[in-house]
N, CA, C and O atoms as a Tinker XYZ file with bonds, in Angstrom:
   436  protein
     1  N    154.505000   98.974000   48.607000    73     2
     2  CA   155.384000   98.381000   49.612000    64     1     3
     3  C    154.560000   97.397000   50.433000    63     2     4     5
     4  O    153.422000   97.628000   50.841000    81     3
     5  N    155.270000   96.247000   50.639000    73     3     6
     6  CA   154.292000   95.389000   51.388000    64     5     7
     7  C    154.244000   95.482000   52.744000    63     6     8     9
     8  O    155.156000   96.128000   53.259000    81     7
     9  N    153.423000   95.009000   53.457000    73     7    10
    10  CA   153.192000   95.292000   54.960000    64     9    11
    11  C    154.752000   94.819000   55.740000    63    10    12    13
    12  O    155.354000   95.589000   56.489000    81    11
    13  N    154.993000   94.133000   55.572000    73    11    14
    14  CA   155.749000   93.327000   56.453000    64    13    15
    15  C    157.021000   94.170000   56.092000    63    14    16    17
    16  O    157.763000   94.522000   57.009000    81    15
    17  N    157.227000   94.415000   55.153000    73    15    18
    18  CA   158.687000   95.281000   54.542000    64    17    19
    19  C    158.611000   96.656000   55.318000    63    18    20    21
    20  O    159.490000   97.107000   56.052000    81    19
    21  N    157.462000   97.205000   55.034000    73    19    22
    22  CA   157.058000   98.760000   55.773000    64    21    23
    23  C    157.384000   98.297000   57.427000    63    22    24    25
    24  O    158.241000   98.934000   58.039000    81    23
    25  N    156.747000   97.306000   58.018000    73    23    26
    26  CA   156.915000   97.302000   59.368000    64    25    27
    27  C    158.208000   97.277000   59.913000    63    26    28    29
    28  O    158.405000   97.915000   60.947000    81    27
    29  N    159.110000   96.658000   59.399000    73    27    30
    30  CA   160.637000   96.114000   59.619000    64    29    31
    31  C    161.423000   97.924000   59.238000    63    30    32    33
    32  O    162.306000   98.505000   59.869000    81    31
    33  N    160.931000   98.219000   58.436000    73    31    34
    34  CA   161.615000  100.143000   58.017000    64    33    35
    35  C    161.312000  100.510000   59.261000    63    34    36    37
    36  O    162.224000  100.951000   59.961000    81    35
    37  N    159.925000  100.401000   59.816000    73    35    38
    38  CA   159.137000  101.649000   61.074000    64    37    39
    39  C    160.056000  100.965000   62.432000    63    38    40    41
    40  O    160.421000  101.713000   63.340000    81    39
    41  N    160.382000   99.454000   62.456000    73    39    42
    42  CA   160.739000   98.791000   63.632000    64    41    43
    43  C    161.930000   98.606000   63.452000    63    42    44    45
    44  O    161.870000   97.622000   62.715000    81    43
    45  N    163.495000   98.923000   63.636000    73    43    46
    46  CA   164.679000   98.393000   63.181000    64    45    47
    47  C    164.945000   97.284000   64.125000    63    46    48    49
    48  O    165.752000   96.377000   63.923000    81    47
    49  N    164.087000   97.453000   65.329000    73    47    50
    50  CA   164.816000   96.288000   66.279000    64    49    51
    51  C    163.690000   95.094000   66.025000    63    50    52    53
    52  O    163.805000   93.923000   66.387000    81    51
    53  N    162.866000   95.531000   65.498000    73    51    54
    54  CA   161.434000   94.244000   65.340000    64    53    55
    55  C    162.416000   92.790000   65.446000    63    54    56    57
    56  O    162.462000   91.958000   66.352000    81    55
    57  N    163.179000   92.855000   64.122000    73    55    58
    58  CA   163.876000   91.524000   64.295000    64    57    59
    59  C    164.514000   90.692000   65.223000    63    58    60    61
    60  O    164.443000   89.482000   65.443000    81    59
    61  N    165.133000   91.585000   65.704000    73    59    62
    62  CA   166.337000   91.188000   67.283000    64    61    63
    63  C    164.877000   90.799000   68.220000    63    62    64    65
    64  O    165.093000   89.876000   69.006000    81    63
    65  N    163.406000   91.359000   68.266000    73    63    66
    66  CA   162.907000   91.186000   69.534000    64    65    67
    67  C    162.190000   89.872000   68.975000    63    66    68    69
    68  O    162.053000   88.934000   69.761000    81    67
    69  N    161.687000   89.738000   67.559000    73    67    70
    70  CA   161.187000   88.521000   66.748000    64    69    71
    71  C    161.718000   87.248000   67.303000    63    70    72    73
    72  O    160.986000   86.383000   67.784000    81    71
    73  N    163.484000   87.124000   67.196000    73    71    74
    74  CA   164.317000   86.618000   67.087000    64    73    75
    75  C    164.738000   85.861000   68.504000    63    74    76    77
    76  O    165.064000   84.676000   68.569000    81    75
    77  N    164.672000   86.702000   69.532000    73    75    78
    78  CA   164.329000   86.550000   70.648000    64    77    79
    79  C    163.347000   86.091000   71.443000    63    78    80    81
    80  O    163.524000   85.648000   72.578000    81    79
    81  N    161.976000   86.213000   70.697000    73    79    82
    82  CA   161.225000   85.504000   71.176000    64    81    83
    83  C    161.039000   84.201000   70.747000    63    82    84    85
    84  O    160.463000   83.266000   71.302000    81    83
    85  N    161.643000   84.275000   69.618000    73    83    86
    86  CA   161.612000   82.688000   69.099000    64    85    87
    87  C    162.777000   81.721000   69.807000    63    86    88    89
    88  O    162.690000   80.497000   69.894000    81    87
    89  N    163.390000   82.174000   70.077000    73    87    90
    90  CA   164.609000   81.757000   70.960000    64    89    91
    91  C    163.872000   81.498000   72.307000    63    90    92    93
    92  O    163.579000   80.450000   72.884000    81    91
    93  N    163.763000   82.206000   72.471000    73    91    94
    94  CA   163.137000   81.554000   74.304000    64    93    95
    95  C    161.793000   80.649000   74.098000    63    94    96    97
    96  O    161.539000   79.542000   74.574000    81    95
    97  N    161.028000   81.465000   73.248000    73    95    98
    98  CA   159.962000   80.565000   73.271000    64    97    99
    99  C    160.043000   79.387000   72.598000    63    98   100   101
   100  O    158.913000   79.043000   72.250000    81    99
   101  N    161.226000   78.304000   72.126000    73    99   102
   102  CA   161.462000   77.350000   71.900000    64   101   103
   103  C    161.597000   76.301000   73.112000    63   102   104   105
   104  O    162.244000   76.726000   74.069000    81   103
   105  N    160.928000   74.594000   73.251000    73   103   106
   106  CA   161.031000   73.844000   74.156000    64   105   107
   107  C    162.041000   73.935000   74.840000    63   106   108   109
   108  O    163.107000   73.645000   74.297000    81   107
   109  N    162.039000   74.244000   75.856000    73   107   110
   110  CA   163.136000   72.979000   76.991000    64   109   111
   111  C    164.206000   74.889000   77.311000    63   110   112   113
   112  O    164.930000   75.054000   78.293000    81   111
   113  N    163.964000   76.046000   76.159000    73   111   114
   114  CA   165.423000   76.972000   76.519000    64   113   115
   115  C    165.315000   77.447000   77.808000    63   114   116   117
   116  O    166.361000   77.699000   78.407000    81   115
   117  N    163.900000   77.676000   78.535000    73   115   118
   118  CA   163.318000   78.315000   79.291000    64   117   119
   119  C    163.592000   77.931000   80.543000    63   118   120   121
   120  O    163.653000   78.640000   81.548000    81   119
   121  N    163.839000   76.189000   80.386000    73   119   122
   122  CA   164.181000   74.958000   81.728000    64   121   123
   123  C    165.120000   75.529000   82.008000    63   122   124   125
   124  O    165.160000   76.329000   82.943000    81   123
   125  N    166.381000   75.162000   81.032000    73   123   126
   126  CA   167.690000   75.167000   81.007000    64   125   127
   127  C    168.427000   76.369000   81.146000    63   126   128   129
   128  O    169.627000   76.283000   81.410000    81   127
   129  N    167.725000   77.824000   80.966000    73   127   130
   130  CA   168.373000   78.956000   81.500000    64   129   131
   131  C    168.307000   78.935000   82.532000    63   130   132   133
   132  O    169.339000   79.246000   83.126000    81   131
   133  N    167.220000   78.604000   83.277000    73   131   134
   134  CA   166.362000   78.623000   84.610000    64   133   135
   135  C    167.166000   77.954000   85.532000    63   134   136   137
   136  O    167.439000   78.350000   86.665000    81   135
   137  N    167.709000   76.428000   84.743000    73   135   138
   138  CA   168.658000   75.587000   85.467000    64   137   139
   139  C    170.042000   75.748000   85.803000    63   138   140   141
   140  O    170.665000   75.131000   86.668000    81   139
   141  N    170.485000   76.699000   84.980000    73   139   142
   142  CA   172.178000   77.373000   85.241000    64   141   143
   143  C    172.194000   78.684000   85.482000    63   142   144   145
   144  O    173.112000   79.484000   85.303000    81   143
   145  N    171.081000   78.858000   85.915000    73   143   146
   146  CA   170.865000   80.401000   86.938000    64   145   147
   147  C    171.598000   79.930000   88.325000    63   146   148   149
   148  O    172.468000   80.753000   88.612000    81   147
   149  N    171.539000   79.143000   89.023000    73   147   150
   150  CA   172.299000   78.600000   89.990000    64   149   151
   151  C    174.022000   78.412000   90.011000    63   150   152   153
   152  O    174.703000   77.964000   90.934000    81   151
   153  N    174.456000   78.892000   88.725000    73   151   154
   154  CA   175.839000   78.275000   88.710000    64   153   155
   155  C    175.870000   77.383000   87.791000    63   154   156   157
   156  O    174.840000   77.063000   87.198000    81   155
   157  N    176.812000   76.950000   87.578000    73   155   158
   158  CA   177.593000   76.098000   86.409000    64   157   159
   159  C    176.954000   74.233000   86.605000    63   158   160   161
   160  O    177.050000   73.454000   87.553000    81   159
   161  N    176.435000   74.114000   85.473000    73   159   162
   162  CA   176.335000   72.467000   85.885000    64   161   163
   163  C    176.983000   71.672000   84.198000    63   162   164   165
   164  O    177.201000   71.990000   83.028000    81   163
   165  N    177.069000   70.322000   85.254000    73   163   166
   166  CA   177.268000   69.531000   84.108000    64   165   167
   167  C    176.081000   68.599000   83.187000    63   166   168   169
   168  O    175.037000   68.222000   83.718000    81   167
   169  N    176.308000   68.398000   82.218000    73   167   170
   170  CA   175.154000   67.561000   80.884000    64   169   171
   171  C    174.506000   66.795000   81.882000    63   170   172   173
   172  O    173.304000   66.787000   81.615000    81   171
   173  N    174.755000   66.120000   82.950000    73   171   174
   174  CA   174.065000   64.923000   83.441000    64   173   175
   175  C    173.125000   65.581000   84.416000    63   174   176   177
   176  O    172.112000   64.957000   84.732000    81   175
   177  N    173.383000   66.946000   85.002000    73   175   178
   178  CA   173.116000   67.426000   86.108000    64   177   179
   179  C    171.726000   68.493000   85.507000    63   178   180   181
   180  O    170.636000   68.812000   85.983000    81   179
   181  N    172.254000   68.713000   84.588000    73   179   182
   182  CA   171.141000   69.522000   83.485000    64   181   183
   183  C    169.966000   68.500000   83.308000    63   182   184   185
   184  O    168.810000   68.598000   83.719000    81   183
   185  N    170.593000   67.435000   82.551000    73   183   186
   186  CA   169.433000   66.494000   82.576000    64   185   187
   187  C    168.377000   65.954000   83.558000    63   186   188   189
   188  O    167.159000   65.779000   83.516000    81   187
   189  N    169.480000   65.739000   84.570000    73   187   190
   190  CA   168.576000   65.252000   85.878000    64   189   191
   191  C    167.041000   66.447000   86.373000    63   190   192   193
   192  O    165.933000   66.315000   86.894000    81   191
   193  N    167.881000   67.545000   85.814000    73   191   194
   194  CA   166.701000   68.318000   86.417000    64   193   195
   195  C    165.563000   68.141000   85.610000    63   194   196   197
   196  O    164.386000   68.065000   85.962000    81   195
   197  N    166.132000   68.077000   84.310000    73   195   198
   198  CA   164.974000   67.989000   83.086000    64   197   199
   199  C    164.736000   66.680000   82.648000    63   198   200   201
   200  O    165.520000   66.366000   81.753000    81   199
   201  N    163.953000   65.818000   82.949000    73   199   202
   202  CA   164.113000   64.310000   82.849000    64   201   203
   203  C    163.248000   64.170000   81.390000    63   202   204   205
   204  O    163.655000   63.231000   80.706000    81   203
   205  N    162.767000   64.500000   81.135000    73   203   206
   206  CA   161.620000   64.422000   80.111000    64   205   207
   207  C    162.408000   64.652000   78.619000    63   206   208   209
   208  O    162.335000   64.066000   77.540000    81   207
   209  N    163.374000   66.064000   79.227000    73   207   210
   210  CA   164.159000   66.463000   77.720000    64   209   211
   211  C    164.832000   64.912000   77.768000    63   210   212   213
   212  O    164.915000   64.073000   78.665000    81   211
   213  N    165.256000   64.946000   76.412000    73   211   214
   214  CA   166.004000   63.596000   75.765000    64   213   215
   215  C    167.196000   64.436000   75.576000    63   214   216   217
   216  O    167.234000   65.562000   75.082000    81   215
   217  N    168.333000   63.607000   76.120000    73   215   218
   218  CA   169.596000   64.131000   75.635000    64   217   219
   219  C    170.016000   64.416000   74.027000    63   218   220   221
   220  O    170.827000   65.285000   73.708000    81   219
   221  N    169.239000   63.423000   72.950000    73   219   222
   222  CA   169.500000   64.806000   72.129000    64   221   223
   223  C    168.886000   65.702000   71.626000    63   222   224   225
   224  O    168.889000   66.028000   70.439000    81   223
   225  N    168.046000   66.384000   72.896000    73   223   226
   226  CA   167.397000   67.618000   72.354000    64   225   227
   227  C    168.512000   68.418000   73.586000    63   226   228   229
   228  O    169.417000   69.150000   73.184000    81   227
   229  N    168.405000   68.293000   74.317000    73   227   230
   230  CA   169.306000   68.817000   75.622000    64   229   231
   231  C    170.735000   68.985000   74.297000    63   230   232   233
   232  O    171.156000   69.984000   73.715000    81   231
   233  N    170.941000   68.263000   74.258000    73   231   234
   234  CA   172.526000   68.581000   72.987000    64   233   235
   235  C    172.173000   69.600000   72.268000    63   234   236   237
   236  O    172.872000   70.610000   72.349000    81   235
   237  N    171.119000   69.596000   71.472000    73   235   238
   238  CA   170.795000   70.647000   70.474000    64   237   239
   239  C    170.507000   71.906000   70.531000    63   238   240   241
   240  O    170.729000   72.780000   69.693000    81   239
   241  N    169.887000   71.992000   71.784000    73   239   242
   242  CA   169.392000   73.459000   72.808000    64   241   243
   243  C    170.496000   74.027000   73.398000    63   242   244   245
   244  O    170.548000   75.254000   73.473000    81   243
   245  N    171.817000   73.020000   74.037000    73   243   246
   246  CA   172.909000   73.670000   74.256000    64   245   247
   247  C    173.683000   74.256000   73.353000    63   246   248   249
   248  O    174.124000   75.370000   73.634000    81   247
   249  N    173.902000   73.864000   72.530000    73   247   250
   250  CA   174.438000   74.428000   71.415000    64   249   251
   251  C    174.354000   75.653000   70.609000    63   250   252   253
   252  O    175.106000   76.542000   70.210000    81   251
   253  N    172.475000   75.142000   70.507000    73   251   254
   254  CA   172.071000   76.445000   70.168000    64   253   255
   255  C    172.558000   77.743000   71.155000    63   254   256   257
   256  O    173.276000   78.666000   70.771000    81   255
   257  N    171.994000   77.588000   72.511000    73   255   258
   258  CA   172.758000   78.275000   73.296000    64   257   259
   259  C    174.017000   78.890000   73.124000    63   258   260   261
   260  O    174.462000   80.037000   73.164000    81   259
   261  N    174.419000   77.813000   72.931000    73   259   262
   262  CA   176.181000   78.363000   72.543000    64   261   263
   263  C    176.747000   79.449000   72.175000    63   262   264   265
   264  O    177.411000   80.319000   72.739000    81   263
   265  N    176.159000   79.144000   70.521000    73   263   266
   266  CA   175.751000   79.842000   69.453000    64   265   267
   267  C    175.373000   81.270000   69.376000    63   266   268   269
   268  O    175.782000   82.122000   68.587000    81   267
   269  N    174.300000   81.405000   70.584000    73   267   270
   270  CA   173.823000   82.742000   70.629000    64   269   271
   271  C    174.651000   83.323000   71.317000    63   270   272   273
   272  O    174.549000   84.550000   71.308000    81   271
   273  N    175.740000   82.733000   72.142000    73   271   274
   274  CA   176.437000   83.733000   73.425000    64   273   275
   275  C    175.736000   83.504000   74.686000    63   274   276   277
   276  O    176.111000   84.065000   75.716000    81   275
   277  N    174.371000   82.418000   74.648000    73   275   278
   278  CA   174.196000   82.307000   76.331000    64   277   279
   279  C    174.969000   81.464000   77.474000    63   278   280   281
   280  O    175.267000   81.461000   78.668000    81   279
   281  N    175.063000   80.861000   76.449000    73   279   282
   282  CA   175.615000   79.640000   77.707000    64   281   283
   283  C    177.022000   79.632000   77.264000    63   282   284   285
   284  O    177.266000   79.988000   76.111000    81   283
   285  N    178.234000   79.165000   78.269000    73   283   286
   286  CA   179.906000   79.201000   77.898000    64   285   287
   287  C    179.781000   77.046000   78.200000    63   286   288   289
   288  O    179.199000   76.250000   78.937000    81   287
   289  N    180.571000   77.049000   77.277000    73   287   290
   290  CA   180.734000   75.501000   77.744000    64   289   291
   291  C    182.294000   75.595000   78.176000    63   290   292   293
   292  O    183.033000   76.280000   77.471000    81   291
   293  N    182.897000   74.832000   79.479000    73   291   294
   294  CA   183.987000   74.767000   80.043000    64   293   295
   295  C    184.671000   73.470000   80.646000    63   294   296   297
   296  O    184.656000   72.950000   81.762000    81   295
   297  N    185.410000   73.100000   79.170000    73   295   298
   298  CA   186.032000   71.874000   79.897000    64   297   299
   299  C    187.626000   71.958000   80.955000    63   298   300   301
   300  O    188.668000   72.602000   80.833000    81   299
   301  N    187.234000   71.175000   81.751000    73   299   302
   302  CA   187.795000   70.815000   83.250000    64   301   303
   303  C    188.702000   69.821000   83.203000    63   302   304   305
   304  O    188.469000   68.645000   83.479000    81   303
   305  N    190.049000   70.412000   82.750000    73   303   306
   306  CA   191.195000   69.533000   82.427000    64   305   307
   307  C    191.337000   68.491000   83.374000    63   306   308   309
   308  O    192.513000   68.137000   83.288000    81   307
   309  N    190.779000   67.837000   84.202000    73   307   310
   310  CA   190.873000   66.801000   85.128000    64   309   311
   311  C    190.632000   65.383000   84.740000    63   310   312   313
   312  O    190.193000   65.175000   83.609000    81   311
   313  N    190.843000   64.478000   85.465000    73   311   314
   314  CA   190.982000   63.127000   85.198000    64   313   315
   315  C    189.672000   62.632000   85.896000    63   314   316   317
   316  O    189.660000   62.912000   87.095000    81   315
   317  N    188.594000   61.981000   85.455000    73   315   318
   318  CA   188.397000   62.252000   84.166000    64   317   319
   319  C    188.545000   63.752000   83.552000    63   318   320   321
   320  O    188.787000   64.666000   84.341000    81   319
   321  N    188.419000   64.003000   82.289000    73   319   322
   322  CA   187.777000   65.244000   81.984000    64   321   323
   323  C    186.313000   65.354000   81.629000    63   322   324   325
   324  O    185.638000   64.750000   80.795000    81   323
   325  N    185.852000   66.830000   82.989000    73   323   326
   326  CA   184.639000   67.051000   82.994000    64   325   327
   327  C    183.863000   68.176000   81.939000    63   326   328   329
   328  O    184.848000   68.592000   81.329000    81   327
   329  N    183.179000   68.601000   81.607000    73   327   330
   330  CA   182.506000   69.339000   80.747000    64   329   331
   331  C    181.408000   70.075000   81.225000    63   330   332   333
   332  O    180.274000   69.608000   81.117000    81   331
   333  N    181.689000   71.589000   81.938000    73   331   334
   334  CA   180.411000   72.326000   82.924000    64   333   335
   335  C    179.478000   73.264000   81.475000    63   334   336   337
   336  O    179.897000   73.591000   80.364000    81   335
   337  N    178.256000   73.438000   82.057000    73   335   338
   338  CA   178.129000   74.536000   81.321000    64   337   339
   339  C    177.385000   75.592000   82.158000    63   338   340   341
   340  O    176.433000   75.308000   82.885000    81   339
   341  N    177.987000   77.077000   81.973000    73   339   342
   342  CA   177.509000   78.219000   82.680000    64   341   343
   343  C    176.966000   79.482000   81.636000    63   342   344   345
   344  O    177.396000   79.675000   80.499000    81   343
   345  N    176.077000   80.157000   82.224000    73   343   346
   346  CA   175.784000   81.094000   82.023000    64   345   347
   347  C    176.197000   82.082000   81.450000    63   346   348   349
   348  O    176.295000   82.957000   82.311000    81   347
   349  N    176.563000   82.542000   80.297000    73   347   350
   350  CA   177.248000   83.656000   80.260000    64   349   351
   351  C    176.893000   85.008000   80.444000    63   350   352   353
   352  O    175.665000   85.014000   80.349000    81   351
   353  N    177.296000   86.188000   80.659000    73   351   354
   354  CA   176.583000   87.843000   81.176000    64   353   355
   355  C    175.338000   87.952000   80.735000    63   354   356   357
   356  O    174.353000   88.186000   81.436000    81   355
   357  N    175.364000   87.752000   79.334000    73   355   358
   358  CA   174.174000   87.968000   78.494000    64   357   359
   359  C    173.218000   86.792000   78.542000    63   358   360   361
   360  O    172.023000   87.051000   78.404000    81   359
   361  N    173.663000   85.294000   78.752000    73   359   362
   362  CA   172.760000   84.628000   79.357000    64   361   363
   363  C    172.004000   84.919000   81.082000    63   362   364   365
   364  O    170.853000   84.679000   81.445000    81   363
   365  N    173.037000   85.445000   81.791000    73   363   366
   366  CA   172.646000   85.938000   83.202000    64   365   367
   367  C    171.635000   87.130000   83.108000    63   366   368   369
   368  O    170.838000   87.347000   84.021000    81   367
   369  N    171.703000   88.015000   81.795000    73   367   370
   370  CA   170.733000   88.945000   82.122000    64   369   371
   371  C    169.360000   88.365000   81.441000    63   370   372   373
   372  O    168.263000   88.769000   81.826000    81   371
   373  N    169.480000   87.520000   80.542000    73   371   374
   374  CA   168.077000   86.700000   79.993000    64   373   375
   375  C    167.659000   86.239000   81.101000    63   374   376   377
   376  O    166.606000   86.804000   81.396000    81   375
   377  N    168.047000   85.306000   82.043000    73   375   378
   378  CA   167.624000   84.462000   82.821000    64   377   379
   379  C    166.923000   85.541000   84.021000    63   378   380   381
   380  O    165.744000   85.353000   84.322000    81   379
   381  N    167.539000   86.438000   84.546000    73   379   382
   382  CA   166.854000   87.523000   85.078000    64   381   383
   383  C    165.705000   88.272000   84.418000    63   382   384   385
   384  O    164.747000   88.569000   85.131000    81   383
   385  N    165.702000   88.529000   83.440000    73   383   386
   386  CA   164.869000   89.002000   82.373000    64   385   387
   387  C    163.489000   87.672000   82.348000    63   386   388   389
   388  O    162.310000   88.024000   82.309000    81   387
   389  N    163.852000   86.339000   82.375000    73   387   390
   390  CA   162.396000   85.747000   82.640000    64   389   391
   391  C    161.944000   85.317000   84.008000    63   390   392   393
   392  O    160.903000   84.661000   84.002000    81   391
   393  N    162.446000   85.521000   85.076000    73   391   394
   394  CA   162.205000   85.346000   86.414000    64   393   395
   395  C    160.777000   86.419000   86.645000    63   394   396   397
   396  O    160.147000   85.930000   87.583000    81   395
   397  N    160.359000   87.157000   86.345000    73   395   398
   398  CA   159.421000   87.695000   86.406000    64   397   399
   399  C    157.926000   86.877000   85.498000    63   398   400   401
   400  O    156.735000   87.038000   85.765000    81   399
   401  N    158.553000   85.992000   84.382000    73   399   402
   402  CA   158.055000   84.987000   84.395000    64   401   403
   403  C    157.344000   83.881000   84.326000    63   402   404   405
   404  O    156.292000   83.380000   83.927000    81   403
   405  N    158.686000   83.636000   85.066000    73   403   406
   406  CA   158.255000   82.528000   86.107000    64   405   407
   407  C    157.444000   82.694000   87.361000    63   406   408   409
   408  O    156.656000   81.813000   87.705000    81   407
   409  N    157.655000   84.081000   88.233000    73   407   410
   410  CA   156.635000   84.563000   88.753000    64   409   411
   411  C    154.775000   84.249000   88.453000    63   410   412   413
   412  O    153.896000   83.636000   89.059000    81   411
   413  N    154.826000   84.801000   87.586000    73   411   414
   414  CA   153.464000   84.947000   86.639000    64   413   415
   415  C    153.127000   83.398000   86.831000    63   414   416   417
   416  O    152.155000   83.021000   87.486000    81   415
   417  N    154.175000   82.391000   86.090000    73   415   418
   418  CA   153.507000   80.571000   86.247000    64   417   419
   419  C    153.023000   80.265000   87.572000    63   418   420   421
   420  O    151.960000   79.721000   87.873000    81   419
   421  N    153.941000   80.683000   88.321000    73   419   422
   422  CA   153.634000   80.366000   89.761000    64   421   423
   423  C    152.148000   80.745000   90.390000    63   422   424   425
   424  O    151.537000   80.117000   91.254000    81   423
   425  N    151.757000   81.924000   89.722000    73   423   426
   426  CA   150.891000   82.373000   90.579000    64   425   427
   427  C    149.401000   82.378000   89.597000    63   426   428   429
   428  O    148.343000   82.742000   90.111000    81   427
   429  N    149.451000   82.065000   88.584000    73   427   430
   430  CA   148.658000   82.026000   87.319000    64   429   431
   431  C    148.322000   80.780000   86.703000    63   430   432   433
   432  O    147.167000   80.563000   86.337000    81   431
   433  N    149.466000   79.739000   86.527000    73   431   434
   434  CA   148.792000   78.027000   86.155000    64   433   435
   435  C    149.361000   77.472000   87.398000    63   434   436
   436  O    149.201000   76.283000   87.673000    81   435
């Protein structure tokens, strides 16, 4: 049996925490949870905070987001029509989940 096969039998959640870390520890997810910890913003407002991301990586990271269940995208039947994006439960408990951190950056680099 090979190592990696045996480890995944001994670990059933190995994957989900694998999976997860690859998820956060991808560019820019870490900004952008961080950034709709405050409440609901819109694409431009996201950006502004993150000037560096390029909108289409900011597109691609939301999505991904999406995807996983963190983030809800909510369009705003109004004239114009606006497009927020918020947090969802399970994004609210990630984003709590790295505030400790962000702690650590603060006080460490």
């Amino acid at each position: 049996m090979d190592e990696e096969k045996k480890r995944k039998e001994d670990c059933p959640l190995c994957d989900k925490i694998e999976y997860s870390y690859q998820l956060i520890g991808k560019k820019w997810i870490g900004l952008i949870i961080h950034t709709l910890l405050d409440g609901p913003k819109r694409f431009s407002e996201i950006h502004a905070y993150i000037p560096d991301l390029s909108k289409r990586v900011l597109n691609e990271r939301i999505k991904e987001l999406e995807d996983c269940g963190i983030i809800n995208r909510n369009v705003i039947p109004t004239r114009p029509i606006r497009t927020e994006y918020s947090l969802t439960i399970k994004g609210t408990e990630l984003g709590k989940a790295l505030v400790p951190v962000e702690q650590w950056a603060k006080k460490w680099l």
